[in-house]
C-alpha positions as a Markdown table, in Angstrom:
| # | Residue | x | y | z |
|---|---|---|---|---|
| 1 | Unk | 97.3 | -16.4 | -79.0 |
| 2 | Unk | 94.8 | -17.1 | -76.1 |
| 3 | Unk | 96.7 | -17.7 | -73.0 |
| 4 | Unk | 95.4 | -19.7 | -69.3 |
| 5 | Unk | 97.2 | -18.7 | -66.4 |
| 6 | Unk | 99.3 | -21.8 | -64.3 |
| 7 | Unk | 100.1 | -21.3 | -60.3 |
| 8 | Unk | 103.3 | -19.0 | -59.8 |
| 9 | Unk | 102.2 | -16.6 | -62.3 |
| 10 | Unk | 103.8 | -18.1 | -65.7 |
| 11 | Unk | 101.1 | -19.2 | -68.5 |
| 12 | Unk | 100.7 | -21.6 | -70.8 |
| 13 | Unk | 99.5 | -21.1 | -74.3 |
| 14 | Unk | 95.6 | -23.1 | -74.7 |
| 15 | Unk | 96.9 | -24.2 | -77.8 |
| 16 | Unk | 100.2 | -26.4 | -76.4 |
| 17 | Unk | 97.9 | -27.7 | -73.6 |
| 18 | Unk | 95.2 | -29.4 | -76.1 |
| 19 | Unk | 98.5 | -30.6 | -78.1 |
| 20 | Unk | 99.9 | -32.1 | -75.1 |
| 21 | Unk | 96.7 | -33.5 | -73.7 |
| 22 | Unk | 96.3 | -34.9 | -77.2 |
| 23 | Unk | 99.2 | -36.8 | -77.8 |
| 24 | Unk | 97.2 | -38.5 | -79.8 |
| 25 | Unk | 97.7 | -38.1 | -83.8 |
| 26 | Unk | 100.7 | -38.8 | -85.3 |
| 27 | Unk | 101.3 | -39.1 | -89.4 |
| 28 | Unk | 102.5 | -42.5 | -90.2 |
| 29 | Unk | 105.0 | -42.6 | -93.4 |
| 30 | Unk | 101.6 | -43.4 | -95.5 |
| 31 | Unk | 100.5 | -40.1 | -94.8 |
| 32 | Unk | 97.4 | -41.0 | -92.7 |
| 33 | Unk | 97.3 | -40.4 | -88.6 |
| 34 | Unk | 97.8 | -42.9 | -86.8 |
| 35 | Unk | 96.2 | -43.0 | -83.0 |
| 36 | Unk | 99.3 | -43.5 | -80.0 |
| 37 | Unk | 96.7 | -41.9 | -77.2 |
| 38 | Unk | 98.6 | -44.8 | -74.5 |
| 39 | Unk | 95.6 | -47.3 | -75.1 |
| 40 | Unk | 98.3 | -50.1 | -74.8 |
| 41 | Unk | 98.7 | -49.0 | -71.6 |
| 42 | Unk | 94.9 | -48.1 | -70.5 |
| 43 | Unk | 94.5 | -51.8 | -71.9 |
| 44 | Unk | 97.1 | -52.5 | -69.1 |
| 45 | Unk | 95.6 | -50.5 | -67.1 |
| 46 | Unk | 92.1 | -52.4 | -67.2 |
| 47 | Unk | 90.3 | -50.0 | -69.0 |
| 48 | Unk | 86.8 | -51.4 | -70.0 |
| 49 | Unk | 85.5 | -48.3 | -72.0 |
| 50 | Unk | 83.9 | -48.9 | -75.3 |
| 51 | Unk | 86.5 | -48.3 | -77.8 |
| 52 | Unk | 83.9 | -47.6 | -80.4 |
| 53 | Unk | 82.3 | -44.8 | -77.6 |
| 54 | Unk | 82.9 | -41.0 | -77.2 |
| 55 | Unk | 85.6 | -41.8 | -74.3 |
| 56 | Unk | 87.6 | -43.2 | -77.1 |
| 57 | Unk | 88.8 | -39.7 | -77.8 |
| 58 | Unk | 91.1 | -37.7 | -75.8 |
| 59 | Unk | 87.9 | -34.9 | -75.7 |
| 60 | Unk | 85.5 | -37.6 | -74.8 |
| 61 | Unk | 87.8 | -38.8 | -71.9 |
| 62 | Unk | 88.2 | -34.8 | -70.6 |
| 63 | Unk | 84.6 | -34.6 | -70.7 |
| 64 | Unk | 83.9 | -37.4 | -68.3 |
| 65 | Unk | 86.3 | -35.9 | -66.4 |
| 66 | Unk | 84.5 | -32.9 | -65.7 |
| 67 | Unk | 80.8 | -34.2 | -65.8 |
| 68 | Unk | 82.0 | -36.3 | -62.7 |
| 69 | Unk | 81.8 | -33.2 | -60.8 |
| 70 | Unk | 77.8 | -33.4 | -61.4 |
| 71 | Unk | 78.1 | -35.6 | -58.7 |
| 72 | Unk | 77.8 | -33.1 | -56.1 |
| 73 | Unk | 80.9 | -33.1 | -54.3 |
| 74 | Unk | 82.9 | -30.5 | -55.0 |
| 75 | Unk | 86.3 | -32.1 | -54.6 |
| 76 | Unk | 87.2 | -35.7 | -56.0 |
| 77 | Unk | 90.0 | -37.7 | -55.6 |
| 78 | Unk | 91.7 | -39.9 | -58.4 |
| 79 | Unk | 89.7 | -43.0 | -56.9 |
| 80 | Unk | 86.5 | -40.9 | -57.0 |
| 81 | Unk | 87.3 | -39.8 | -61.0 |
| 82 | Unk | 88.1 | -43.5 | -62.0 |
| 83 | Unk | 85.3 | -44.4 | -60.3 |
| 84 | Unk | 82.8 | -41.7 | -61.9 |
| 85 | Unk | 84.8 | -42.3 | -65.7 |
| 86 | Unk | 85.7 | -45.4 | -65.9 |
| 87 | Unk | 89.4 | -44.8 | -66.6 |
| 88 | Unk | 92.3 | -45.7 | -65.2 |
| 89 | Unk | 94.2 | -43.7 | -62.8 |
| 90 | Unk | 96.9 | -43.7 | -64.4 |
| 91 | Unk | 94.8 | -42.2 | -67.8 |
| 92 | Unk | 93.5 | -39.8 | -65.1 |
| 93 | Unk | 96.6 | -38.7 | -63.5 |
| 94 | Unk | 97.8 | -37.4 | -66.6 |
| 95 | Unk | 95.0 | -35.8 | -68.2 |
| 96 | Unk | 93.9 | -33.9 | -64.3 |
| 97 | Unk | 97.5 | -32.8 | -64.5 |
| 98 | Unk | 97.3 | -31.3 | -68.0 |
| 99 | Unk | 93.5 | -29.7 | -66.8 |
| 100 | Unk | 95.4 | -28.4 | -64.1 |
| 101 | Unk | 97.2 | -26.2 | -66.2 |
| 102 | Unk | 94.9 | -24.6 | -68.4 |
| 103 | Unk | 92.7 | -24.0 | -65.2 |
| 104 | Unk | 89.8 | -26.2 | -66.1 |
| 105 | Unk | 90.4 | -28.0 | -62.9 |
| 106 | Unk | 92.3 | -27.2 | -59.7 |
| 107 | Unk | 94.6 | -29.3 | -57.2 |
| 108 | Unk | 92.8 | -29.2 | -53.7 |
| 109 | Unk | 93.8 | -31.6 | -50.3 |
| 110 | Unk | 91.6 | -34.0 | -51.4 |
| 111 | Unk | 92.4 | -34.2 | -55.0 |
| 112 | Unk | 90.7 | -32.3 | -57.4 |
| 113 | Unk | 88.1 | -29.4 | -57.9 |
| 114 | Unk | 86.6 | -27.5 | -61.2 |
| 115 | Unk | 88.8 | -24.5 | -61.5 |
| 116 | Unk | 88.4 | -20.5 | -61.8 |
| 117 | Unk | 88.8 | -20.7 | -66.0 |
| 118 | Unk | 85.9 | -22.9 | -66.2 |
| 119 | Unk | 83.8 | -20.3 | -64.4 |
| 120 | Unk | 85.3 | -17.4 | -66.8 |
| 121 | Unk | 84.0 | -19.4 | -69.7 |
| 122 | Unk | 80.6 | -20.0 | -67.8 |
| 123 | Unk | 79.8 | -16.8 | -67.6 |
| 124 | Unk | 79.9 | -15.7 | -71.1 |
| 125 | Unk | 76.7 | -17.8 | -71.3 |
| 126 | Unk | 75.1 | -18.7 | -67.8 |
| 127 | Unk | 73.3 | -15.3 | -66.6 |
| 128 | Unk | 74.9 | -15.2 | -63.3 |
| 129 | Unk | 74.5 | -17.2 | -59.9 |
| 130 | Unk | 73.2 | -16.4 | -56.4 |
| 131 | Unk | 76.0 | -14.1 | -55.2 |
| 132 | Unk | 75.4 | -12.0 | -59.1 |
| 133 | Unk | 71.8 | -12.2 | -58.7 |
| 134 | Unk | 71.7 | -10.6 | -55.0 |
| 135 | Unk | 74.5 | -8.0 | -56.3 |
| 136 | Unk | 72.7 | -7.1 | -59.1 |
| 137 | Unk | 70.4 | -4.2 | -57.7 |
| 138 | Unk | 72.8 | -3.0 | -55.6 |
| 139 | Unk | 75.4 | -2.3 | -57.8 |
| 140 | Unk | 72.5 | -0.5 | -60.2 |
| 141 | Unk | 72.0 | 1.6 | -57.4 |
| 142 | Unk | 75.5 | 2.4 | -57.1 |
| 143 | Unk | 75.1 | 3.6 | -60.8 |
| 144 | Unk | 72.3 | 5.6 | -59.7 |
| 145 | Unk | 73.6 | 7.0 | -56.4 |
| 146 | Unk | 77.5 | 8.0 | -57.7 |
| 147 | Unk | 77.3 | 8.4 | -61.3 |
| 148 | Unk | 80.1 | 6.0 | -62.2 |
| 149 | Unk | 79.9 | 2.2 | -63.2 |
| 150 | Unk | 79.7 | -0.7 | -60.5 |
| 151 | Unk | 81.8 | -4.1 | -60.5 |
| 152 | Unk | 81.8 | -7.2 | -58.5 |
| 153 | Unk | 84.5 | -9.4 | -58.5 |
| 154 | Unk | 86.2 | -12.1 | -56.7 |
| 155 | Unk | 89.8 | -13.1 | -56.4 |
| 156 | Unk | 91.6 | -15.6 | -58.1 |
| 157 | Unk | 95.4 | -16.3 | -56.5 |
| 158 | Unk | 96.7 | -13.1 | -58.1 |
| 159 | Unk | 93.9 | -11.9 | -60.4 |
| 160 | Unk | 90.3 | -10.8 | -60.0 |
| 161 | Unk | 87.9 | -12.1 | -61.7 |
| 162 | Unk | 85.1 | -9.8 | -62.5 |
| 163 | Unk | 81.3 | -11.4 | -62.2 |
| 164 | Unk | 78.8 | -8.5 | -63.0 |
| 165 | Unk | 79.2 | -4.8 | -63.7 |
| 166 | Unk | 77.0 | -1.8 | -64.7 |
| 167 | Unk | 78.3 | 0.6 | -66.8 |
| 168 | Unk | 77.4 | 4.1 | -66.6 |
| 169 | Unk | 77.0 | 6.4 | -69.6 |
| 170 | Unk | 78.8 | 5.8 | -72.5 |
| 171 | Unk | 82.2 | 5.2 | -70.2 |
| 172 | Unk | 83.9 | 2.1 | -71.8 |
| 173 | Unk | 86.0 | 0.3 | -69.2 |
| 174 | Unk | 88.3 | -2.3 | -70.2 |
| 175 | Unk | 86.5 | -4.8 | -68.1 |
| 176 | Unk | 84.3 | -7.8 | -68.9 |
| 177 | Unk | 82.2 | -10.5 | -67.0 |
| 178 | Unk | 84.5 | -13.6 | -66.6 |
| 179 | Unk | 87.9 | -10.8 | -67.3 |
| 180 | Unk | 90.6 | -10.8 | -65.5 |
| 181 | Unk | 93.2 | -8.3 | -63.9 |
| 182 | Unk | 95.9 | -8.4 | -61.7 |
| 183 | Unk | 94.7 | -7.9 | -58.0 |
| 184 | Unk | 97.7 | -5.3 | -57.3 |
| 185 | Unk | 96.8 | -2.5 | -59.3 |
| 186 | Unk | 93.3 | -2.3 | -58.9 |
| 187 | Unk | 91.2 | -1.4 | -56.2 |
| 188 | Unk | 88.7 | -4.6 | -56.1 |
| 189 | Unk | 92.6 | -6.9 | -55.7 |
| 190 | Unk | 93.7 | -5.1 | -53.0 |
| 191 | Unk | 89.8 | -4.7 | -51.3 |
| 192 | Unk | 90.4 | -8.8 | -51.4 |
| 193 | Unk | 93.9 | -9.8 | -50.8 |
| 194 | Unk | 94.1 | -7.5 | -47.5 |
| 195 | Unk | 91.8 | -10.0 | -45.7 |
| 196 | Unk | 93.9 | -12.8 | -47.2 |
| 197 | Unk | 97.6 | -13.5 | -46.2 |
| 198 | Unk | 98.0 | -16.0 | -49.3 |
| 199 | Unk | 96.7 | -13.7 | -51.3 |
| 200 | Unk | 98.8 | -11.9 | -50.0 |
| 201 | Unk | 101.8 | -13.7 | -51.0 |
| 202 | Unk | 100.5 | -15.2 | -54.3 |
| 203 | Unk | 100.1 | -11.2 | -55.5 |
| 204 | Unk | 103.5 | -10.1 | -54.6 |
| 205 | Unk | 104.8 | -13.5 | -56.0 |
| 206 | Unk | 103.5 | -13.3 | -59.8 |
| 207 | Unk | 105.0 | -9.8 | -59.9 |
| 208 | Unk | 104.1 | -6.4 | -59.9 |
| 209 | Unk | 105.3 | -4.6 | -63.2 |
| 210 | Unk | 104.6 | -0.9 | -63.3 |
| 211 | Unk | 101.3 | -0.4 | -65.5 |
| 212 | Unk | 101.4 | 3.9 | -64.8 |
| 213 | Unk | 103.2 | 6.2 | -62.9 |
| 214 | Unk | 101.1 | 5.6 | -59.7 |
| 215 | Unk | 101.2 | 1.8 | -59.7 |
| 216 | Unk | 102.7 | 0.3 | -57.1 |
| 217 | Unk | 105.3 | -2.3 | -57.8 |
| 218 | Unk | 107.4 | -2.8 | -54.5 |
| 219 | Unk | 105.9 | -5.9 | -52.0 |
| 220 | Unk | 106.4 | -4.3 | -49.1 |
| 221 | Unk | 104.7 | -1.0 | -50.4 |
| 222 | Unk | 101.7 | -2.5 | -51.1 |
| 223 | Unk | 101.4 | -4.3 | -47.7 |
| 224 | Unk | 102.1 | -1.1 | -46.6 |
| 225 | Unk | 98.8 | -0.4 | -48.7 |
| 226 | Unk | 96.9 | -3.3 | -47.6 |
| 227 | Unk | 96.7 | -2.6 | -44.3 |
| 228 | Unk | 95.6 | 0.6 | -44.7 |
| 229 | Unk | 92.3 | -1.1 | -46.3 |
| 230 | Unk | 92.0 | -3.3 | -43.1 |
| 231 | Unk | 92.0 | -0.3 | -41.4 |
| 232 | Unk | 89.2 | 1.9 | -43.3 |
| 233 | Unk | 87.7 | -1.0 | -44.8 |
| 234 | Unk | 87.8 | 0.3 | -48.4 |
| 235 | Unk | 90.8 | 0.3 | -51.3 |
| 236 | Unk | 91.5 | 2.9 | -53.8 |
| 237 | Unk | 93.1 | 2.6 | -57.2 |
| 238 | Unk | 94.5 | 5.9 | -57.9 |
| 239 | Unk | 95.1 | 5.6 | -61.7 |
| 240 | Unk | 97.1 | 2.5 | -61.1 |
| 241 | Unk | 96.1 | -0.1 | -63.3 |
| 242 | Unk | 94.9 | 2.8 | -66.2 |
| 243 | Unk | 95.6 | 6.5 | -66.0 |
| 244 | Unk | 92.4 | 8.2 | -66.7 |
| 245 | Unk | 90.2 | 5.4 | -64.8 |
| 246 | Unk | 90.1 | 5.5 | -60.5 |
| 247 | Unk | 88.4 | 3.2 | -58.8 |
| 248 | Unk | 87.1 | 3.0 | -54.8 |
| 249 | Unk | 86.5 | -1.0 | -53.9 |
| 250 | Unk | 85.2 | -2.5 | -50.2 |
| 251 | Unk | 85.3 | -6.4 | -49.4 |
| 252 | Unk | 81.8 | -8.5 | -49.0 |
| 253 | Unk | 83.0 | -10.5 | -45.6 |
| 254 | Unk | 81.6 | -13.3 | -44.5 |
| 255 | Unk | 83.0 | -14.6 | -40.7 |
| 256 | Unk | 85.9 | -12.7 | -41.8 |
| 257 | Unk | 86.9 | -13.4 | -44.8 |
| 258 | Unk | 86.7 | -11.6 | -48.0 |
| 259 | Unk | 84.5 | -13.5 | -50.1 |
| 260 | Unk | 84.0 | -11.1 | -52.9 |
| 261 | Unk | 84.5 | -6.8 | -53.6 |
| 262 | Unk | 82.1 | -4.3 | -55.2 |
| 263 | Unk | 83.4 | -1.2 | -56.5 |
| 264 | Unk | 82.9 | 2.2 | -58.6 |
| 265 | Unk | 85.4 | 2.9 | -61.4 |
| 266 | Unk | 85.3 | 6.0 | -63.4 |
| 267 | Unk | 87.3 | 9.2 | -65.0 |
| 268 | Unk | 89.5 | 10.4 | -62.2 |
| 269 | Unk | 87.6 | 14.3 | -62.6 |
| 270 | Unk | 83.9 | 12.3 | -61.6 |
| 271 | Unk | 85.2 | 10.8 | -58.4 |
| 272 | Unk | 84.1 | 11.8 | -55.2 |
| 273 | Unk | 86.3 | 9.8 | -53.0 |
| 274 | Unk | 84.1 | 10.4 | -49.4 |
| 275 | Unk | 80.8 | 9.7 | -51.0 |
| 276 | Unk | 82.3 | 6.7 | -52.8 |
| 277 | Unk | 84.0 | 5.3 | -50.1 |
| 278 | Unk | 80.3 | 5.2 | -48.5 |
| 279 | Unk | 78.2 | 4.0 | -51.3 |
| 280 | Unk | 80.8 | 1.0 | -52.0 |
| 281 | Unk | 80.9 | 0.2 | -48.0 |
| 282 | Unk | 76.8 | 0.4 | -48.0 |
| 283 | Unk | 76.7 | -1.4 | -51.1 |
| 284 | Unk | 78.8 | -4.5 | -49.6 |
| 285 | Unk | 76.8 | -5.0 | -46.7 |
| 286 | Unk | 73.4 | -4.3 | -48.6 |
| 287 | Unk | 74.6 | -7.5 | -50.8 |
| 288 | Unk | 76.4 | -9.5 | -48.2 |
| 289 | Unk | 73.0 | -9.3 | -46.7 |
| 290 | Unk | 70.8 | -10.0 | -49.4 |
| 291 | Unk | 73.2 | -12.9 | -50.8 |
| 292 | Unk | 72.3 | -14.6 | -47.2 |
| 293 | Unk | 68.7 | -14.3 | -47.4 |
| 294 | Unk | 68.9 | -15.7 | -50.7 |
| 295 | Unk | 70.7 | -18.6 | -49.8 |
| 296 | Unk | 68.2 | -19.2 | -47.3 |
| 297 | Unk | 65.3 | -18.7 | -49.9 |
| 298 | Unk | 66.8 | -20.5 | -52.5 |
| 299 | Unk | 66.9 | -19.0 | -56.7 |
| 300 | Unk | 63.7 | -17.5 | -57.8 |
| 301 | Unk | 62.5 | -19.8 | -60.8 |
């Protein structure tokens, strides 16, 4: 069953969430559905929506939802959703908080922004964006320089999320673009969490359940850990997350802050930890570099 992870590390299944949001369809004693998705109360509510129109259905509503963020601000509040949809904010409350939970959209001070899972989903079909096209070469280079495949990722609360790789060889890593793994076991997680002290805490929070004889699971071990990689500016994953893979990882910083890691992952007998650690800290400020200049110069078209 295809799960979505909720804040504090507990998930919910996709499925429960879509029932939940649908509410919608229950079999009358005829034996045909019968539709109790609250328009009583939207009617209460002063909703104005055509009832023969596409926001008629709970999917129709949810898309409105999300095509408000076209708009161009990144976070809207209920006022700006009814505004943008239509709906009332009372229709809104509930279906933001049950979008909140499958990750489609996330709670921010100001109400509400598209969340991580939307990205994941994204990029099984959108190429890649600026940060992914400036990274690109580098990482191939990486490939070229050390032998073992490259990964970029960012971090989610307790998870990375990986946006490009190379693979070298034949090596099969069990990684995707838009995956996920914990941030504590691997060496991109801890390349990003040491530069962030919620990170910090949402990591150790979710829980750190041994994976293979070198993971580390105790809190205070890996802060121990952490600031180790503030110190040398690299992390290392030392057969933590899987056995026979290793992995060297250094943060892409901007005004301090870790916005994103690049790495080299392979067989533990084709690492060369000194070299590595070089490449990947070359590699960072080669594509913190060249993700500026394209910011500046815009996407090539």
């Amino acid at each position: 069953m295809f799960t979505s992870p909720i804040r504090g590390g507990s998930t919910a299944p996709v499925e429960s969430i879509i029932d939940s949001l649908g509410e919608c369809v229950t079999p009358t004693t005829d034996g045909h559905d019968q539709e109790i998705d609250r328009e009583t109360a939207d009617e209460a509510d002063g909703e104005t929506a055509d009832r023969n129109g596409p926001g008629r259905t709970v999917l129709g509503r949810v898309a409105s939802i999300m095509e408000a963020f076209n708009s161009g601000q990144q976070v809207l509040s209920l006022g700006d959703l009814s505004e943008c949809t239509g709906l009332p904010k009372s229709t809104l409350h509930r279906l933001a908080d049950q979008l909140c939970q499958v990750g489609w959209v996330e709670r921010d001070s100001g109400g509400y922004r598209v969340g991580m899972r939307l990205f994941e989903l994204g990029s099984l079909a959108v190429e890649g964006n600026r940060l992914q096209e400036a990274a690109l070469p580098h990482l191939q280079a990486l490939v070229t320089r050390t032998g073992l495949s490259a990964q970029l990722a960012v971090l989610d609360r307790a998870e990375v999320v990986y946006l490009e790789r190379v693979v070298a060889g034949p090596l099969r890593l069990p990684t995707r673009r838009g995956g996920r793994q914990p941030a504590y076991c691997t060496a991109l997680g801890k390349a990003l969490a040491a530069f962030d002290d919620e990170a910090v805490h949402a990591v150790t929070s979710a829980g750190m359940p041994q994976k293979t004889a070198n993971t580390i699971t105790r809190p205070l071990a890996l802060e121990t850990e952490l600031r180790r990689v503030r110190e040398v500016g690299v992390a290392f994953d030392r057969g933590e997350a899987y056995e026979e893979l290793v992995c060297v990882a250094a943060p892409i910083r901007d005004s301090g802050r870790a916005i994103a890691a690049v790495s080299v992952t392979g067989p533990v007998g084709l690492m060369r930890w000194g070299m590595a650690s070089e490449a990947v800290r070359n590699a960072a400020d080669a594509i913190r570099n060249a993700s500026f200049r394209f910011r500046i110069a815009g996407p090539r078209i």
